Amino acid sequence: MIVMEEAAYGYGTEPLLADLSLQLQPGSFHFLTGPSGAGKTTFLKLCYAELLPTAGRIQLLGVDAAALDRDGVADLRRRIGVVHQDCQFLDHLPTSENIALPLTVSGRATPDQAANLSELVSWVGLKSRAHALPPELSGGERQRAALARAIIMDPDVILADEPTGNVDWDMSLRLLQLLVELNRMGKTVVIATHDLALIRAAKSQVQARVLRIQGGHVTVAGADL
Amino acid sequence: MTALGDILALLEGDAQADRVVPRTGQAARLSLATSAAMAFLAVFAMALSMASGRLADRWSDALARSSTIRISAPAAELEAQTWAVLTVLEQTPGVESARALTDEEQQALLEPWFGPELPVDDLPIPRLIEVSETAEGYDGDGLRQRLAAEAPGAVLDDHTRWRRPLVEAAGRLRLLGWVSLVLILGATGAMVTLAAQSALAANEQVIRVTRLVGARDSYIARAFVRRFTLRALTGASAGTALGMVAVLLLPGAGDSDSFLTGLGFAGSQWLWPLVIPVLAAITAFIATRVAALRTLRGLQ
């Protein structure tokens, strides 16, 4: 799915991330941890080609990220669902249209897909909030809407950047449950979080690997959960 | 992204894409008003150019194939020199016809300056001979030499001296009209570019989010291109209609050659202003497309 070979990235002269060499296998579940500013978000951005490595090589779904043209990047992002930390909604569109946005921009907004959308909105528990504008949603509702948008294109990989950062514990568990269900459907899941309690809570539900970013390097933290 | 794809998208429309990119009121009003104002001015530039063209053609046609011979001689010799000149003209290749103006015609020519009571017979007024040329024309220098020999009081005026500057002036005015039209289109393009850039900057977050969820540049650009092209078409149509009405309300030219009263369109020329909205739309299409693609290339 995602292969990094001695990849590095830096915003200035000093690399933020260096010597990234790892493989995220299909159907695997990963937590990405590390202190604030360690580079978790940057790592995820490398995984959906918002950033390109300044050294080394990254293969995304079998394609060298550096070789992708702009249309290629757009097509890749239809196969990689991302839940952004700040959700990234279009505030002038209702929640249901925000969830359907990947379908809309890819020209796949068919009546069949509309039925799937309704099912998906129900699955994330937002049926009654489908017509609300994003600013009217609570933190948990926003995160669930972002998750729904991330999976509406039936992607191979789901990347979530601090999906439980602004929600209470119950909502965190609910979001985790949704991501675990997706993983059971065969999706590769990567969750960036600094919430160790969430990682512990996942232990009973899924076989996950914890990647720890520290000092610009990624290491596997202990044994798999 | 192909221009053809953009054109097809423009014709088909995309309600969903229109919803994704929110309307920015200021840019919409600016592009509409600019297009209308520019089209209004373009109608006048076109009218100026066409009126100048008509005037140049009229002057050119009216004067190009005619000339005048003026005979100034003592009364006793005037008749003889007149016959001599007409004889020379009969034998000159390139002269289609020639005739001496009658006293009544000469009086009519002088009447605007001296009044109707002018005693033509009592005044030493030169005799005028009107000469019409064939399409090939005559040899002016050769004719002057023969006239000097046969009728020393005859002077040939082929109108070139004052016809050429007038025709040139009208021609330049026509060119100026077309240049103005091109400049107006250029200014429209610049204004639409600025408005499009403003709209693109105002919608940076929309562009970023749509890119993040997999929108291609073509999808994003089309939403802007379609919107600004239609605005330019709408504004320019309104401006053109107003301009045509304004030109229609200008005082008529009648039969006079007056330039100011002749400003406007004649006959099928009234169809030409209908090209202006189409040109404005094409200009907006190109300007917005270039601006959108340039902006999008700057975003990851």
Short mmCIF file of C-alpha atoms in Angstrom, two decimals:
data_model
loop_
_atom_site.label_atom_id
_atom_site.label_comp_id
_atom_site.label_asym_id
_atom_site.label_seq_id
_atom_site.Cartn_x
_atom_site.Cartn_y
_atom_site.Cartn_z
CA MET A 1 0.00 0.00 0.00
CA ILE A 2 2.48 2.61 1.20
CA VAL A 3 6.22 1.99 0.95
CA MET A 4 8.86 4.44 2.16
CA GLU A 5 12.50 3.92 1.21
CA GLU A 6 14.93 6.15 3.11
CA ALA A 7 12.48 8.98 2.66
CA ALA A 8 13.04 12.33 4.32
CA TYR A 9 11.26 15.63 4.56
CA GLY A 10 12.24 19.02 5.94
CA TYR A 11 10.62 22.44 5.86
CA GLY A 12 13.98 24.23 6.06
CA THR A 13 17.52 23.05 5.92
CA GLU A 14 17.05 20.64 8.84
CA PRO A 15 15.02 17.52 8.01
CA LEU A 16 11.93 17.04 10.17
CA LEU A 17 11.72 13.40 9.20
CA ALA A 18 14.67 11.33 8.02
CA ASP A 19 15.48 7.78 6.98
CA LEU A 20 11.85 6.68 6.78
CA SER A 21 11.91 3.09 5.62
CA LEU A 22 8.74 1.11 6.21
CA GLN A 23 5.87 -0.66 4.53
CA LEU A 24 2.21 -0.34 5.43
CA GLN A 25 0.65 -3.61 4.29
CA PRO A 26 -2.87 -3.92 2.89
CA GLY A 27 -5.42 -4.37 5.66
CA SER A 28 -3.00 -3.33 8.39
CA PHE A 29 -3.86 -1.02 11.29
CA HIS A 30 -1.31 1.49 12.54
CA PHE A 31 -1.16 4.08 15.25
CA LEU A 32 1.29 6.89 14.71
CA THR A 33 2.40 8.51 17.93
CA GLY A 34 4.88 11.07 19.08
CA PRO A 35 5.04 14.42 20.83
CA SER A 36 3.50 17.53 19.32
CA GLY A 37 5.60 18.87 16.46
CA ALA A 38 7.34 15.52 15.98
CA GLY A 39 6.07 15.28 12.42
CA LYS A 40 2.94 13.11 12.60
CA THR A 41 0.92 15.38 10.33
CA THR A 42 3.88 15.73 7.96
CA PHE A 43 4.15 11.94 7.84
CA LEU A 44 0.48 11.68 6.87
CA LYS A 45 0.85 14.43 4.26
CA LEU A 46 3.62 12.39 2.68
CA CYS A 47 1.17 9.49 2.58
CA TYR A 48 -1.38 11.34 0.44
CA ALA A 49 1.09 13.35 -1.65
CA GLU A 50 0.32 16.74 -0.20
CA LEU A 51 4.06 16.80 0.43
CA LEU A 52 6.74 15.05 -1.56
CA PRO A 53 9.87 13.66 0.09
CA THR A 54 12.95 15.85 -0.14
CA ALA A 55 15.06 12.69 -0.21
CA GLY A 56 14.43 9.00 -0.73
CA ARG A 57 11.34 7.53 -2.32
CA ILE A 58 7.73 6.95 -1.40
CA GLN A 59 5.42 4.60 -3.26
CA LEU A 60 1.72 5.21 -2.81
CA LEU A 61 -0.56 2.40 -3.99
CA GLY A 62 2.22 1.17 -6.22
CA VAL A 63 3.09 4.53 -7.77
CA ASP A 64 6.16 6.66 -7.09
CA ALA A 65 4.74 9.81 -5.49
CA ALA A 66 7.39 11.99 -7.13
CA ALA A 67 6.33 10.78 -10.58
CA LEU A 68 2.69 11.80 -10.19
CA ASP A 69 1.44 14.81 -12.14
CA ARG A 70 -1.30 17.00 -10.71
CA ASP A 71 -4.09 14.86 -12.15
CA GLY A 72 -2.31 11.80 -10.86
CA VAL A 73 -2.25 13.26 -7.35
CA ALA A 74 -5.98 14.04 -7.61
CA ASP A 75 -6.74 10.48 -8.74
CA LEU A 76 -4.60 9.06 -5.93
CA ARG A 77 -6.50 11.07 -3.32
CA ARG A 78 -9.71 9.42 -4.48
CA ARG A 79 -8.21 6.13 -3.31
CA ILE A 80 -6.82 7.44 -0.02
CA GLY A 81 -9.38 8.75 2.46
CA VAL A 82 -8.10 11.38 4.87
CA VAL A 83 -9.66 12.59 8.10
CA HIS A 84 -7.98 15.91 8.76
CA GLN A 85 -7.42 17.19 12.26
CA ASP A 86 -9.47 20.31 11.49
CA CYS A 87 -11.86 18.35 9.26
CA GLN A 88 -11.52 20.75 6.27
CA PHE A 89 -15.14 21.29 5.32
CA LEU A 90 -16.76 23.71 2.91
CA ASP A 91 -18.80 25.73 5.37
CA HIS A 92 -21.36 26.89 2.79
CA LEU A 93 -22.45 23.36 1.94
CA PRO A 94 -24.68 21.12 4.14
CA THR A 95 -23.01 18.21 5.88
CA SER A 96 -24.40 15.65 3.45
CA GLU A 97 -22.95 17.55 0.48
CA ASN A 98 -19.62 17.84 2.25
CA ILE A 99 -19.63 14.09 2.79
CA ALA A 100 -20.47 13.57 -0.90
CA LEU A 101 -17.84 16.06 -2.07
CA PRO A 102 -15.34 13.40 -3.26
CA LEU A 103 -18.12 11.89 -5.39
CA THR A 104 -19.11 15.29 -6.72
CA VAL A 105 -15.63 16.34 -7.77
CA SER A 106 -14.90 12.97 -9.34
CA GLY A 107 -18.12 13.07 -11.38
CA ARG A 108 -19.44 9.92 -9.71
CA ALA A 109 -22.43 11.45 -7.97
CA THR A 110 -25.03 9.03 -9.38
CA PRO A 111 -28.44 8.14 -7.89
CA ASP A 112 -26.96 4.83 -6.66
CA GLN A 113 -24.27 6.74 -4.87
CA ALA A 114 -26.93 8.97 -3.32
CA ALA A 115 -28.47 5.87 -1.73
CA ASN A 116 -25.03 4.85 -0.45
CA LEU A 117 -24.58 8.34 0.93
CA SER A 118 -27.78 8.07 2.92
CA GLU A 119 -26.65 4.71 4.29
CA LEU A 120 -23.23 6.10 5.16
CA VAL A 121 -24.67 9.14 6.91
CA SER A 122 -26.78 6.80 9.02
CA TRP A 123 -23.79 4.56 9.73
CA VAL A 124 -21.82 7.46 11.25
CA GLY A 125 -24.94 8.55 13.16
CA LEU A 126 -25.53 11.85 11.38
CA LYS A 127 -28.88 11.17 9.73
CA SER A 128 -30.63 13.91 11.67
CA ARG A 129 -27.77 16.35 11.04
CA ALA A 130 -27.36 15.77 7.30
CA HIS A 131 -28.74 19.17 6.37
CA ALA A 132 -26.85 21.12 9.02
CA LEU A 133 -23.95 23.32 7.96
CA PRO A 134 -20.53 22.26 9.28
CA PRO A 135 -20.22 25.19 11.72
CA GLU A 136 -23.45 23.97 13.35
CA LEU A 137 -21.97 20.55 14.14
CA SER A 138 -20.36 19.53 17.43
CA GLY A 139 -16.72 18.37 17.48
CA GLY A 140 -17.73 14.71 17.46
CA GLU A 141 -20.23 15.20 14.66
CA ARG A 142 -17.60 17.00 12.58
CA GLN A 143 -15.14 14.14 13.07
CA ARG A 144 -17.75 11.55 12.09
CA ALA A 145 -18.71 13.59 9.03
CA ALA A 146 -15.04 13.85 8.09
CA LEU A 147 -14.71 10.08 8.48
CA ALA A 148 -17.76 9.53 6.29
CA ARG A 149 -16.29 11.80 3.63
CA ALA A 150 -12.97 9.96 3.85
CA ILE A 151 -14.57 6.59 3.09
CA ILE A 152 -17.32 7.51 0.64
CA MET A 153 -15.08 6.69 -2.33
CA ASP A 154 -14.39 3.25 -0.86
CA PRO A 155 -10.67 3.99 -0.54
CA ASP A 156 -7.92 1.43 0.00
CA VAL A 157 -6.25 3.46 2.74
CA ILE A 158 -7.70 5.65 5.49
CA LEU A 159 -5.47 8.21 7.19
CA ALA A 160 -6.78 9.96 10.29
CA ASP A 161 -4.94 12.88 11.86
CA GLU A 162 -5.84 13.21 15.55
CA PRO A 163 -9.46 12.18 14.89
CA THR A 164 -10.24 12.20 18.60
CA GLY A 165 -8.44 15.39 19.44
CA ASN A 166 -11.52 17.51 20.03
CA VAL A 167 -14.06 14.98 21.28
CA ASP A 168 -14.91 13.39 24.60
CA TRP A 169 -13.90 9.86 25.56
CA ASP A 170 -17.16 8.22 24.56
CA MET A 171 -17.01 9.82 21.14
CA SER A 172 -13.35 8.80 20.83
CA LEU A 173 -14.33 5.19 21.42
CA ARG A 174 -17.15 5.45 18.91
CA LEU A 175 -14.81 6.86 16.24
CA LEU A 176 -12.27 4.15 17.04
CA GLN A 177 -15.01 1.54 16.65
CA LEU A 178 -15.86 2.94 13.19
CA LEU A 179 -12.22 2.83 12.11
CA VAL A 180 -11.84 -0.72 13.42
CA GLU A 181 -14.93 -1.77 11.46
CA LEU A 182 -13.41 -0.27 8.33
CA ASN A 183 -10.18 -2.15 8.97
CA ARG A 184 -12.18 -5.38 9.27
CA MET A 185 -13.56 -4.57 5.82
CA GLY A 186 -9.97 -4.73 4.55
CA LYS A 187 -9.00 -1.09 4.66
CA THR A 188 -5.51 -0.04 5.68
CA VAL A 189 -5.85 2.39 8.58
CA VAL A 190 -3.30 4.83 9.97
CA ILE A 191 -4.29 6.95 12.95
CA ALA A 192 -2.00 9.73 14.13
CA THR A 193 -2.66 10.36 17.81
CA HIS A 194 -0.94 11.27 21.02
CA ASP A 195 -3.77 9.66 23.01
CA LEU A 196 -2.23 6.56 24.57
CA ALA A 197 -5.51 5.64 26.21
CA LEU A 198 -7.06 5.32 22.77
CA ILE A 199 -4.25 3.01 21.70
CA ARG A 200 -4.80 0.87 24.77
CA ALA A 201 -8.53 0.80 24.09
CA ALA A 202 -7.87 -0.55 20.62
CA LYS A 203 -5.90 -3.46 22.01
CA SER A 204 -8.96 -5.64 22.54
CA GLN A 205 -10.46 -4.85 19.16
CA VAL A 206 -7.75 -4.96 16.53
CA GLN A 207 -4.25 -6.13 15.85
CA ALA A 208 -2.45 -2.83 15.44
CA ARG A 209 1.13 -1.70 15.13
CA VAL A 210 2.34 1.45 16.84
CA LEU A 211 4.78 3.66 14.98
CA ARG A 212 6.55 6.23 17.11
CA ILE A 213 8.07 9.37 15.68
CA GLN A 214 10.85 10.85 17.74
CA GLY A 215 13.87 12.87 16.77
CA GLY A 216 12.84 12.75 13.15
CA HIS A 217 12.85 8.97 12.97
CA VAL A 218 10.04 6.44 12.99
CA THR A 219 10.41 3.33 15.11
CA VAL A 220 8.06 0.49 15.88
CA ALA A 221 7.14 0.88 19.52
CA GLY A 222 7.37 -2.49 21.23
CA ALA A 223 5.44 -5.48 20.08
CA ASP A 224 2.27 -5.30 18.04
CA LEU A 225 -0.80 -4.70 20.13
CA MET B 1 -7.26 19.91 -19.14
CA THR B 2 -8.38 20.81 -22.63
CA ALA B 3 -9.95 24.03 -23.81
CA LEU B 4 -12.49 21.90 -25.68
CA GLY B 5 -13.48 20.22 -22.43
CA ASP B 6 -13.93 23.63 -20.88
CA ILE B 7 -16.10 24.79 -23.76
CA LEU B 8 -18.28 21.68 -23.52
CA ALA B 9 -18.56 22.09 -19.76
CA LEU B 10 -19.49 25.70 -20.34
CA LEU B 11 -22.33 24.71 -22.63
CA GLU B 12 -23.54 21.79 -20.51
CA GLY B 13 -23.29 23.54 -17.17
CA ASP B 14 -22.64 21.81 -13.85
CA ALA B 15 -24.99 22.74 -11.06
CA GLN B 16 -23.00 20.74 -8.49
CA ALA B 17 -19.72 22.38 -9.42
CA ASP B 18 -21.45 25.75 -9.21
CA ARG B 19 -22.53 24.92 -5.67
CA VAL B 20 -19.06 23.78 -4.63
CA VAL B 21 -17.52 27.15 -5.50
CA PRO B 22 -19.53 29.83 -3.70
CA ARG B 23 -20.34 33.06 -5.48
CA THR B 24 -18.37 36.10 -4.49
CA GLY B 25 -20.66 39.11 -4.80
CA GLN B 26 -18.00 41.74 -5.37
CA ALA B 27 -16.22 39.86 -8.15
CA ALA B 28 -19.55 39.05 -9.80
CA ARG B 29 -20.70 42.68 -9.77
CA LEU B 30 -17.29 43.91 -10.92
CA SER B 31 -17.09 41.56 -13.88
CA LEU B 32 -20.70 42.22 -14.90
CA ALA B 33 -20.38 46.02 -14.68
CA THR B 34 -16.99 46.05 -16.40
CA SER B 35 -18.20 43.91 -19.26
CA ALA B 36 -21.30 46.07 -19.72
CA ALA B 37 -19.33 49.34 -19.68
CA MET B 38 -16.66 48.02 -22.03
CA ALA B 39 -19.25 46.68 -24.46
CA PHE B 40 -21.03 50.05 -24.43
CA LEU B 41 -17.75 51.77 -25.33
CA ALA B 42 -16.95 49.09 -27.90
CA VAL B 43 -20.21 49.82 -29.72
CA PHE B 44 -19.16 53.45 -30.08
CA ALA B 45 -15.65 52.52 -31.18
CA MET B 46 -17.18 50.24 -33.80
CA ALA B 47 -19.63 52.95 -34.89
CA LEU B 48 -16.77 55.45 -35.16
CA SER B 49 -14.73 53.05 -37.22
CA MET B 50 -17.56 52.20 -39.57
CA ALA B 51 -18.66 55.82 -40.00
CA SER B 52 -15.06 56.78 -40.80
CA GLY B 53 -14.89 53.98 -43.30
CA ARG B 54 -18.07 55.07 -45.02
CA LEU B 55 -16.86 58.68 -45.13
CA ALA B 56 -13.48 57.69 -46.55
CA ASP B 57 -15.13 55.55 -49.19
CA ARG B 58 -17.56 58.32 -50.09
CA TRP B 59 -14.87 60.96 -50.41
CA SER B 60 -12.64 58.61 -52.28
CA ASP B 61 -15.35 57.52 -54.75
CA ALA B 62 -16.71 60.99 -55.27
CA LEU B 63 -13.40 62.58 -56.02
CA ALA B 64 -11.14 59.87 -57.23
CA ARG B 65 -12.23 59.81 -60.89
CA SER B 66 -12.96 63.44 -61.50
CA SER B 67 -10.87 66.54 -62.03
CA THR B 68 -11.39 70.17 -62.97
CA ILE B 69 -9.70 72.48 -65.47
CA ARG B 70 -9.88 76.16 -64.67
CA ILE B 71 -9.38 78.60 -67.57
CA SER B 72 -8.46 82.16 -66.67
CA ALA B 73 -8.14 84.32 -69.75
CA PRO B 74 -9.28 87.69 -71.09
CA ALA B 75 -12.96 87.61 -72.15
CA ALA B 76 -12.03 87.71 -75.81
CA GLU B 77 -9.88 84.60 -75.58
CA LEU B 78 -11.93 82.65 -73.08
CA GLU B 79 -14.18 80.96 -75.61
CA ALA B 80 -11.29 79.97 -77.86
CA GLN B 81 -9.22 78.55 -75.03
CA THR B 82 -12.26 76.63 -73.80
CA TRP B 83 -12.66 74.99 -77.21
CA ALA B 84 -8.94 74.29 -77.32
CA VAL B 85 -9.02 72.58 -73.94
CA LEU B 86 -12.05 70.47 -74.85
CA THR B 87 -10.33 69.46 -78.08
CA VAL B 88 -7.20 68.44 -76.18
CA LEU B 89 -9.30 66.46 -73.73
CA GLU B 90 -11.10 64.66 -76.55
CA GLN B 91 -7.76 63.43 -77.78
CA THR B 92 -6.36 62.49 -74.37
CA PRO B 93 -6.38 58.76 -73.49
CA GLY B 94 -7.95 58.09 -70.11
CA VAL B 95 -10.47 60.90 -70.33
CA GLU B 96 -13.98 59.50 -70.38
CA SER B 97 -15.86 62.77 -70.81
CA ALA B 98 -15.37 66.48 -70.42
CA ARG B 99 -17.74 69.39 -70.44
CA ALA B 100 -17.67 73.07 -69.62
CA LEU B 101 -19.93 74.15 -66.79
CA THR B 102 -22.73 76.44 -67.86
CA ASP B 103 -23.08 79.97 -66.47
CA GLU B 104 -25.99 78.76 -64.31
CA GLU B 105 -23.91 75.97 -62.85
CA GLN B 106 -21.02 78.31 -62.10
CA GLN B 107 -23.42 80.76 -60.51
CA ALA B 108 -24.84 77.97 -58.34
CA LEU B 109 -21.33 77.13 -57.19
CA LEU B 110 -20.62 80.70 -56.20
CA GLU B 111 -24.03 81.44 -54.74
CA PRO B 112 -23.23 80.29 -51.18
CA TRP B 113 -20.49 82.95 -51.02
CA PHE B 114 -21.79 85.80 -53.18
CA GLY B 115 -25.57 85.39 -53.10
CA PRO B 116 -28.10 84.73 -55.90
CA GLU B 117 -27.75 88.15 -57.58
CA LEU B 118 -24.18 87.60 -58.74
CA PRO B 119 -23.74 89.08 -62.29
CA VAL B 120 -21.68 86.26 -63.75
CA ASP B 121 -21.53 87.88 -67.18
CA ASP B 122 -20.02 91.07 -65.85
CA LEU B 123 -17.30 89.48 -63.78
CA PRO B 124 -14.03 87.92 -64.97
CA ILE B 125 -14.90 84.51 -63.60
CA PRO B 126 -12.73 81.60 -64.83
CA ARG B 127 -14.42 78.97 -66.95
CA LEU B 128 -14.56 75.53 -65.31
CA ILE B 129 -14.38 72.27 -67.21
CA GLU B 130 -15.40 69.08 -65.47
CA VAL B 131 -13.41 66.02 -66.51
CA SER B 132 -14.37 62.39 -65.83
CA GLU B 133 -11.65 59.78 -66.06
CA THR B 134 -11.78 56.19 -67.21
CA ALA B 135 -10.81 53.48 -64.73
CA GLU B 136 -7.23 53.62 -66.04
CA GLY B 137 -7.03 57.42 -65.65
CA TYR B 138 -4.96 59.84 -67.70
CA ASP B 139 -1.38 61.02 -67.62
CA GLY B 140 -1.64 64.22 -65.53
CA ASP B 141 1.82 65.56 -66.37
CA GLY B 142 1.35 64.96 -70.11
CA LEU B 143 -2.04 66.69 -70.05
CA ARG B 144 -0.61 69.70 -68.20
CA GLN B 145 2.11 70.10 -70.85
CA ARG B 146 -0.39 69.95 -73.72
CA LEU B 147 -2.71 72.42 -71.98
CA ALA B 148 0.19 74.81 -71.44
CA ALA B 149 0.86 74.70 -75.17
CA GLU B 150 -2.72 74.91 -76.44
CA ALA B 151 -4.43 77.02 -73.72
CA PRO B 152 -1.97 78.97 -71.58
CA GLY B 153 -4.73 80.09 -69.19
CA ALA B 154 -5.81 76.54 -68.32
CA VAL B 155 -4.87 74.98 -64.99
CA LEU B 156 -5.55 71.29 -64.27
CA ASP B 157 -6.72 70.40 -60.74
CA ASP B 158 -7.00 66.63 -60.27
CA HIS B 159 -8.16 67.00 -56.59
CA THR B 160 -5.24 64.88 -55.41
CA ARG B 161 -3.83 67.73 -53.34
CA TRP B 162 -6.79 67.92 -50.96
CA ARG B 163 -8.44 64.56 -51.56
CA ARG B 164 -5.52 62.50 -50.27
CA PRO B 165 -5.28 64.07 -46.78
CA LEU B 166 -9.03 63.76 -46.28
CA VAL B 167 -9.13 60.12 -47.28
CA GLU B 168 -6.02 59.45 -45.20
CA ALA B 169 -7.59 61.19 -42.20
CA ALA B 170 -10.77 59.15 -42.52
CA GLY B 171 -8.71 55.98 -42.94
CA ARG B 172 -6.70 56.77 -39.81
CA LEU B 173 -9.90 57.42 -37.92
CA ARG B 174 -11.22 54.05 -39.02
CA LEU B 175 -8.00 52.40 -37.85
CA LEU B 176 -8.24 54.28 -34.57
CA GLY B 177 -11.72 52.87 -34.08
CA TRP B 178 -10.50 49.32 -34.56
CA VAL B 179 -7.48 49.89 -32.32
CA SER B 180 -9.85 51.24 -29.67
CA LEU B 181 -11.93 48.12 -30.02
CA VAL B 182 -8.89 45.91 -29.51
CA LEU B 183 -7.81 47.99 -26.50
CA ILE B 184 -11.29 47.75 -25.01
CA LEU B 185 -11.21 43.97 -25.39
CA GLY B 186 -7.75 43.92 -23.83
CA ALA B 187 -8.96 46.04 -20.92
CA THR B 188 -11.95 43.73 -20.51
CA GLY B 189 -9.59 40.77 -20.39
CA ALA B 190 -7.42 42.50 -17.78
CA MET B 191 -10.44 43.41 -15.64
CA VAL B 192 -11.86 39.90 -15.83
CA THR B 193 -8.43 38.49 -14.96
CA LEU B 194 -8.27 40.69 -11.86
CA ALA B 195 -11.82 39.77 -10.86
CA ALA B 196 -11.08 36.07 -11.43
CA GLN B 197 -7.87 36.28 -9.41
CA SER B 198 -9.79 38.01 -6.64
CA ALA B 199 -12.43 35.26 -6.69
CA LEU B 200 -9.74 32.56 -6.75
CA ALA B 201 -7.98 34.16 -3.78
CA ALA B 202 -11.29 34.49 -1.90
CA ASN B 203 -11.96 30.81 -2.53
CA GLU B 204 -8.52 29.49 -1.65
CA GLN B 205 -9.94 27.32 1.13
CA VAL B 206 -12.54 25.85 -1.25
CA ILE B 207 -9.83 25.09 -3.78
CA ARG B 208 -7.61 23.51 -1.12
CA VAL B 209 -10.39 21.30 0.25
CA THR B 210 -11.58 20.17 -3.17
CA ARG B 211 -8.00 19.33 -4.15
CA LEU B 212 -7.62 17.34 -0.92
CA VAL B 213 -10.66 15.20 -1.72
CA GLY B 214 -9.49 14.47 -5.25
CA ALA B 215 -10.65 17.29 -7.50
CA ARG B 216 -8.60 17.76 -10.63
CA ASP B 217 -7.47 21.24 -11.63
CA SER B 218 -9.81 21.08 -14.62
CA TYR B 219 -12.85 20.59 -12.38
CA ILE B 220 -11.97 23.57 -10.19
CA ALA B 221 -10.98 25.81 -13.09
CA ARG B 222 -14.16 25.04 -15.03
CA ALA B 223 -16.34 26.27 -12.20
CA PHE B 224 -14.59 29.67 -12.36
CA VAL B 225 -14.23 29.79 -16.14
CA ARG B 226 -17.91 29.04 -16.70
CA ARG B 227 -19.02 31.61 -14.17
CA PHE B 228 -16.86 34.47 -15.47
CA THR B 229 -17.56 33.67 -19.11
CA LEU B 230 -21.30 33.78 -18.54
CA ARG B 231 -20.97 36.99 -16.55
CA ALA B 232 -18.95 38.62 -19.32
CA LEU B 233 -21.50 37.44 -21.89
CA THR B 234 -24.41 38.76 -19.84
CA GLY B 235 -22.78 42.10 -19.02
CA ALA B 236 -21.53 42.63 -22.56
CA SER B 237 -24.94 41.79 -24.01
CA ALA B 238 -26.57 44.41 -21.82
CA GLY B 239 -23.84 46.98 -22.61
CA THR B 240 -24.08 46.26 -26.34
CA ALA B 241 -27.87 46.64 -26.31
CA LEU B 242 -27.58 49.97 -24.50
CA GLY B 243 -24.83 51.12 -26.85
CA MET B 244 -26.88 50.23 -29.92
CA VAL B 245 -29.87 52.12 -28.56
CA ALA B 246 -27.64 55.13 -27.84
CA VAL B 247 -26.22 55.05 -31.38
CA LEU B 248 -29.74 54.71 -32.78
CA LEU B 249 -30.79 57.83 -30.90
CA LEU B 250 -27.96 59.93 -32.36
CA PRO B 251 -29.07 62.58 -34.90
CA GLY B 252 -29.35 61.18 -38.43
CA ALA B 253 -26.87 62.04 -41.14
CA GLY B 254 -29.36 62.75 -43.91
CA ASP B 255 -27.63 63.40 -47.22
CA SER B 256 -24.85 65.49 -45.76
CA ASP B 257 -21.26 64.40 -45.43
CA SER B 258 -21.04 65.66 -41.86
CA PHE B 259 -19.02 63.25 -39.77
CA LEU B 260 -20.67 63.88 -36.41
CA THR B 261 -24.19 63.41 -37.74
CA GLY B 262 -23.08 60.34 -39.66
CA LEU B 263 -21.77 58.45 -36.61
CA GLY B 264 -23.56 55.14 -36.49
CA PHE B 265 -24.25 51.99 -38.44
CA ALA B 266 -25.83 51.61 -41.84
CA GLY B 267 -27.83 48.64 -43.09
CA SER B 268 -26.22 45.29 -42.34
CA GLN B 269 -23.58 47.06 -40.26
CA TRP B 270 -26.11 46.91 -37.41
CA LEU B 271 -25.27 43.22 -37.12
CA TRP B 272 -21.63 43.89 -36.29
CA PRO B 273 -22.18 45.00 -32.66
CA LEU B 274 -23.70 41.58 -31.97
CA VAL B 275 -20.17 40.22 -32.23
CA ILE B 276 -19.11 42.24 -29.16
CA PRO B 277 -20.73 40.01 -26.46
CA VAL B 278 -19.26 36.94 -28.15
CA LEU B 279 -15.80 38.53 -28.22
CA ALA B 280 -16.20 39.57 -24.57
CA ALA B 281 -17.16 36.01 -23.61
CA ILE B 282 -14.20 34.56 -25.52
CA THR B 283 -11.88 37.11 -23.87
CA ALA B 284 -13.26 36.25 -20.41
CA PHE B 285 -12.99 32.52 -21.14
CA ILE B 286 -9.32 32.81 -22.05
CA ALA B 287 -8.46 35.30 -19.26
CA THR B 288 -10.16 33.26 -16.52
CA ARG B 289 -8.75 29.97 -17.75
CA VAL B 290 -5.20 31.31 -17.77
CA ALA B 291 -5.65 32.94 -14.33
CA ALA B 292 -7.25 29.83 -12.82
CA LEU B 293 -4.64 27.41 -14.12
CA ARG B 294 -1.82 29.71 -13.02
CA THR B 295 -3.30 29.99 -9.51
CA LEU B 296 -3.97 26.26 -9.24
CA ARG B 297 -0.44 25.40 -10.30
CA GLY B 298 0.75 27.37 -7.27
CA LEU B 299 -1.21 25.12 -4.91
CA GLN B 300 -0.31 21.55 -3.92
#
